[in-house]
CSV table of C-alpha atoms in Angstrom, one decimal:
chain,number,residue,atom,x,y,z
K,913,MET,CA,3.9,-107.1,-8.3
K,914,GLN,CA,1.4,-107.3,-5.3
K,915,TYR,CA,1.3,-111.1,-5.2
K,916,LYS,CA,3.8,-113.8,-5.8
K,917,ARG,CA,1.9,-116.9,-6.0
K,918,ILE,CA,-1.8,-116.8,-7.3
K,919,LEU,CA,-4.4,-119.3,-7.6
K,920,LEU,CA,-6.4,-118.5,-10.9
K,921,LYS,CA,-10.0,-119.8,-11.2
K,922,LEU,CA,-11.6,-119.5,-14.4
K,923,SER,CA,-15.1,-121.0,-15.2
K,924,GLY,CA,-15.6,-123.5,-17.8
K,925,GLU,CA,-18.1,-121.6,-19.6
K,926,ALA,CA,-15.4,-118.8,-20.0
K,927,LEU,CA,-13.7,-121.0,-22.4
K,928,MET,CA,-16.8,-121.1,-24.8
K,929,GLY,CA,-16.4,-117.6,-25.9
K,930,GLU,CA,-18.7,-116.6,-28.4
K,931,ARG,CA,-19.9,-120.0,-28.7
K,932,GLN,CA,-23.1,-122.0,-27.1
K,933,TYR,CA,-21.1,-125.2,-25.8
K,934,GLY,CA,-17.5,-126.4,-26.0
K,935,ILE,CA,-14.3,-124.5,-26.4
K,936,ASP,CA,-13.3,-121.5,-28.4
K,937,PRO,CA,-9.7,-121.6,-29.6
K,938,LYS,CA,-9.7,-117.7,-29.9
K,939,ARG,CA,-10.5,-117.5,-25.9
K,940,LEU,CA,-8.2,-120.0,-24.9
K,941,ALA,CA,-5.3,-118.2,-27.6
K,942,GLU,CA,-6.4,-115.1,-25.4
K,943,TYR,CA,-6.2,-116.6,-22.0
K,944,ALA,CA,-2.9,-118.0,-22.4
K,945,GLU,CA,-1.4,-114.7,-23.9
K,946,GLU,CA,-2.9,-112.9,-20.3
K,947,ILE,CA,-1.1,-115.9,-18.5
K,948,LYS,CA,2.2,-116.1,-20.1
K,949,GLU,CA,2.4,-111.7,-19.5
K,950,VAL,CA,2.3,-112.5,-15.9
K,951,ILE,CA,5.0,-115.2,-16.1
K,952,ASP,CA,7.4,-113.4,-17.6
K,953,LYS,CA,6.9,-111.3,-14.9
K,954,GLY,CA,8.2,-114.2,-12.6
K,955,ILE,CA,4.9,-114.8,-11.0
K,956,GLU,CA,3.9,-118.1,-9.8
K,957,VAL,CA,0.4,-119.6,-11.3
K,958,ALA,CA,-1.7,-122.3,-10.5
K,959,ILE,CA,-5.0,-122.6,-12.5
K,960,VAL,CA,-8.6,-124.5,-11.4
K,961,ILE,CA,-11.0,-124.5,-14.3
K,962,GLY,CA,-14.5,-125.3,-14.4
K,963,GLY,CA,-16.4,-127.6,-16.3
K,964,GLY,CA,-19.9,-126.6,-17.1
K,965,ASN,CA,-19.0,-125.6,-21.0
K,966,ILE,CA,-19.2,-129.3,-21.1
K,967,PHE,CA,-21.3,-130.4,-18.4
K,968,ARG,CA,-22.7,-129.9,-15.1
K,969,GLY,CA,-23.5,-132.6,-12.6
K,970,LEU,CA,-25.8,-130.5,-10.8
K,971,ALA,CA,-27.9,-130.0,-13.9
K,972,GLY,CA,-27.8,-133.9,-14.5
K,973,ALA,CA,-29.3,-134.6,-11.3
K,974,SER,CA,-31.8,-132.3,-12.4
K,975,ASN,CA,-32.9,-133.9,-14.9
K,976,GLY,CA,-33.4,-137.4,-13.1
K,977,MET,CA,-29.3,-138.4,-13.2
K,978,ASP,CA,-27.6,-139.8,-10.5
K,979,ARG,CA,-25.9,-137.5,-8.8
K,980,VAL,CA,-22.7,-139.1,-8.1
K,981,GLN,CA,-22.3,-140.1,-11.5
K,982,GLY,CA,-23.2,-136.6,-12.9
K,983,ASP,CA,-20.0,-135.2,-10.5
K,984,HIS,CA,-17.9,-137.6,-11.6
K,985,MET,CA,-18.9,-136.5,-15.6
K,986,GLY,CA,-18.2,-132.8,-14.5
K,987,MET,CA,-14.6,-133.7,-13.3
K,988,LEU,CA,-13.8,-135.7,-16.0
K,989,ALA,CA,-14.6,-132.2,-17.7
K,990,THR,CA,-12.3,-130.1,-16.2
K,991,VAL,CA,-9.5,-133.0,-17.2
K,992,ILE,CA,-11.0,-132.1,-21.0
K,993,ASN,CA,-10.5,-128.0,-20.7
K,994,GLY,CA,-7.4,-128.4,-18.4
K,995,LEU,CA,-6.2,-130.1,-21.3
K,996,ALA,CA,-7.3,-127.5,-24.0
K,997,LEU,CA,-5.9,-124.8,-21.7
K,998,GLN,CA,-2.6,-126.8,-21.1
K,999,SER,CA,-2.1,-127.0,-24.7
K,1000,ALA,CA,-3.0,-123.2,-25.6
K,1001,LEU,CA,-0.2,-122.2,-23.0
K,1002,GLU,CA,2.4,-124.4,-24.6
K,1003,GLU,CA,1.8,-123.4,-27.7
K,1004,SER,CA,2.4,-119.9,-26.3
K,1005,GLY,CA,5.4,-121.1,-24.7
K,1006,VAL,CA,4.6,-121.8,-21.3
K,1007,GLN,CA,5.7,-125.0,-19.6
K,1008,THR,CA,2.6,-126.3,-17.7
K,1009,ARG,CA,1.6,-129.3,-15.9
K,1010,LEU,CA,-1.7,-130.9,-15.8
K,1011,GLN,CA,-2.7,-132.7,-12.2
K,1012,SER,CA,-5.9,-134.5,-11.8
K,1013,ALA,CA,-7.0,-135.3,-8.4
K,1014,ILE,CA,-8.8,-138.5,-10.1
K,1015,GLN,CA,-5.8,-141.0,-11.5
K,1016,ILE,CA,-6.2,-140.8,-15.2
K,1017,ASN,CA,-2.0,-141.1,-15.4
K,1018,GLU,CA,-1.8,-141.3,-19.4
K,1019,VAL,CA,-3.3,-138.0,-19.6
K,1020,ALA,CA,-2.1,-136.2,-16.5
K,1021,GLU,CA,-0.3,-136.2,-12.9
K,1022,PRO,CA,-1.8,-137.1,-9.9
K,1023,PHE,CA,-1.9,-134.0,-7.8
K,1024,ILE,CA,0.6,-134.2,-5.7
K,1025,ARG,CA,1.5,-131.3,-3.2
K,1026,ARG,CA,4.8,-131.0,-3.2
K,1027,ARG,CA,5.2,-131.6,-6.6
K,1028,ALA,CA,3.4,-128.8,-7.6
K,1029,MET,CA,5.0,-126.6,-5.5
K,1030,ARG,CA,7.7,-127.5,-6.9
K,1031,HIS,CA,7.1,-126.9,-10.7
K,1032,LEU,CA,5.4,-123.7,-9.4
K,1033,GLU,CA,9.2,-122.8,-8.3
K,1034,LYS,CA,10.3,-123.4,-11.2
K,1035,GLY,CA,8.2,-121.0,-13.5
K,1036,ARG,CA,5.7,-124.0,-14.5
K,1037,VAL,CA,1.7,-122.7,-14.4
K,1038,VAL,CA,0.2,-125.7,-12.9
K,1039,ILE,CA,-3.3,-126.4,-13.6
K,1040,PHE,CA,-5.6,-128.6,-11.4
K,1041,GLY,CA,-8.4,-130.7,-12.8
K,1042,GLY,CA,-10.8,-133.3,-11.5
K,1043,GLY,CA,-11.7,-130.8,-8.7
K,1044,THR,CA,-11.1,-132.1,-5.7
K,1045,GLY,CA,-11.6,-135.4,-6.4
K,1046,ASN,CA,-15.4,-135.8,-4.3
K,1047,PRO,CA,-18.6,-135.5,-5.8
K,1048,TYR,CA,-21.0,-132.7,-3.9
K,1049,PHE,CA,-18.4,-130.3,-4.0
K,1050,THR,CA,-17.7,-127.6,-6.8
K,1051,THR,CA,-14.7,-126.3,-8.5
K,1052,ASP,CA,-14.8,-123.3,-6.2
K,1053,SER,CA,-13.8,-125.4,-3.3
K,1054,ALA,CA,-11.7,-127.1,-5.6
K,1055,ALA,CA,-9.8,-124.0,-6.0
K,1056,VAL,CA,-9.8,-122.5,-2.4
K,1057,LEU,CA,-8.5,-125.6,-1.0
K,1058,ARG,CA,-5.9,-126.1,-3.7
K,1059,ALA,CA,-5.0,-122.3,-3.2
K,1060,ILE,CA,-4.2,-123.0,0.6
K,1061,GLU,CA,-2.5,-126.5,0.2
K,1062,ILE,CA,0.0,-124.5,-2.5
K,1063,GLU,CA,0.0,-121.4,0.2
K,1064,ALA,CA,-1.1,-118.8,-2.6
K,1065,ASP,CA,-1.5,-115.1,-1.6
K,1066,VAL,CA,-4.9,-114.7,-3.5
K,1067,ILE,CA,-7.6,-116.7,-5.1
K,1068,LEU,CA,-8.0,-114.3,-8.7
K,1069,LYS,CA,-11.9,-115.4,-9.9
K,1070,GLY,CA,-11.9,-114.5,-13.4
K,1071,THR,CA,-15.3,-114.0,-14.6
K,1072,ARG,CA,-17.3,-111.2,-17.0
K,1073,VAL,CA,-18.2,-109.0,-14.5
K,1074,ASP,CA,-15.7,-106.5,-13.2
K,1075,GLY,CA,-16.5,-107.3,-9.4
K,1076,ILE,CA,-19.0,-107.8,-7.0
K,1077,TYR,CA,-22.2,-105.8,-7.3
K,1078,THR,CA,-24.8,-104.5,-4.8
K,1079,SER,CA,-27.4,-106.6,-7.3
K,1080,ASP,CA,-26.4,-108.5,-10.5
K,1081,PRO,CA,-25.5,-105.6,-13.0
K,1082,GLU,CA,-26.3,-107.3,-16.1
K,1083,LYS,CA,-30.4,-107.0,-14.7
K,1084,ASP,CA,-29.8,-104.0,-12.5
K,1085,LYS,CA,-28.7,-100.9,-14.3
K,1086,ASN,CA,-28.8,-99.5,-10.2
K,1087,ALA,CA,-26.0,-102.2,-8.9
K,1088,THR,CA,-23.3,-100.1,-7.4
K,1089,LYS,CA,-19.8,-101.9,-7.6
K,1090,PHE,CA,-17.8,-102.6,-4.2
K,1091,ASP,CA,-14.0,-102.1,-4.6
K,1092,THR,CA,-13.2,-103.9,-1.5
K,1093,ILE,CA,-15.4,-106.1,0.9
K,1094,THR,CA,-15.2,-108.1,4.0
K,1095,PHE,CA,-16.0,-111.6,4.0
K,1096,LYS,CA,-18.8,-111.1,7.0
K,1097,ASP,CA,-20.5,-108.2,4.5
K,1098,VAL,CA,-20.7,-110.5,2.1
K,1099,LEU,CA,-22.6,-113.4,3.8
K,1100,THR,CA,-24.8,-110.2,5.5
K,1101,LYS,CA,-25.7,-108.9,2.1
K,1102,GLY,CA,-26.2,-112.3,0.4
K,1103,LEU,CA,-24.1,-111.6,-2.4
K,1104,LYS,CA,-22.8,-114.4,-4.5
K,1105,VAL,CA,-19.2,-114.7,-4.7
K,1106,MET,CA,-18.7,-118.6,-4.5
K,1107,ASP,CA,-20.6,-121.2,-3.0
K,1108,THR,CA,-20.6,-121.0,0.6
K,1109,THR,CA,-18.8,-124.0,1.2
K,1110,ALA,CA,-15.6,-122.3,-0.7
K,1111,PHE,CA,-16.4,-119.2,0.5
K,1112,THR,CA,-16.5,-120.0,4.1
K,1113,LEU,CA,-12.8,-122.4,3.8
K,1114,SER,CA,-11.4,-118.9,2.3
K,1115,GLN,CA,-12.5,-117.1,5.5
K,1116,GLU,CA,-11.1,-119.3,7.8
K,1117,ASN,CA,-8.1,-119.7,6.2
K,1118,GLU,CA,-7.6,-115.7,5.8
K,1119,LEU,CA,-7.4,-116.3,2.0
K,1120,PRO,CA,-8.1,-112.9,0.1
K,1121,ILE,CA,-10.3,-113.2,-3.4
K,1122,VAL,CA,-10.1,-110.6,-6.0
K,1123,VAL,CA,-13.2,-111.0,-8.4
K,1124,PHE,CA,-12.4,-108.9,-11.6
K,1125,ASP,CA,-13.6,-109.2,-15.6
K,1126,MET,CA,-10.7,-111.6,-17.1
K,1127,ASN,CA,-12.1,-111.2,-20.8
K,1128,LYS,CA,-10.7,-107.5,-20.6
K,1129,LYS,CA,-7.2,-107.7,-22.5
K,1130,GLY,CA,-4.2,-107.1,-20.1
K,1131,ASN,CA,-6.9,-106.6,-16.9
K,1132,LEU,CA,-4.4,-109.8,-15.1
K,1133,LEU,CA,-1.5,-108.2,-15.3
K,1134,ARG,CA,-2.9,-104.5,-14.5
K,1135,LEU,CA,-4.2,-106.2,-10.9
K,1136,LEU,CA,-1.0,-107.6,-10.3
K,1137,SER,CA,1.1,-104.9,-10.7
K,1138,GLY,CA,-1.4,-103.1,-7.8
K,1139,GLU,CA,-3.8,-101.0,-10.1
K,1140,ASN,CA,-7.7,-100.7,-8.9
K,1141,ILE,CA,-9.1,-104.0,-10.4
K,1142,GLY,CA,-12.0,-105.4,-9.5
K,1143,THR,CA,-13.2,-106.4,-6.0
K,1144,VAL,CA,-10.9,-107.5,-3.2
K,1145,VAL,CA,-12.7,-109.7,-0.6
K,1146,ASP,CA,-10.7,-110.0,2.9
K,1147,ASN,CA,-11.2,-109.6,6.4
């Protein structure tokens, strides 16, 4: 296996599947199966999931809502998604722990770094909910921060596109894919991988990012087995 400990970043929208809103149980089950295959190979997996399928703080703010209130709602949405993914994983026989940056003791453990690392060492999947616990920070920032804290080898950003392109491949048929690209080139070319705060934090800590298509069956395991899947961003 190419990496020993990974942080998998999933968008909330990914959980919608073919729906327009909410959570698609079929998509959840597919993700759980993909993650189980990886766990069975002895890889330690942590997950950060967004909340965009339920609520986005930024969208709420653009409609007149207080930004801090909106971001708190978004953080709670990530906990809902985390609970759903936890349920799907446990249905597949994978031991899972949900840790939240916002204290909701009846629902999730508080985020404690050493406890999270111990869970990973025991082969449990750890889902980090609640973002960073602070408004104005995205779940991309939470993913990078948690990956650094738990000493992950890589951030795997699962999307619906199979890597980073010169432009949006869904809009530009002439867009070409990068197999590898440096952090510097991403910034120079103005390519959108993560928000600037998250991306800079990853660059400063020399933590590679792999952008890949999570919706293609078997991609996660193939990527971790060393196949040329997605786009690697590194120094």
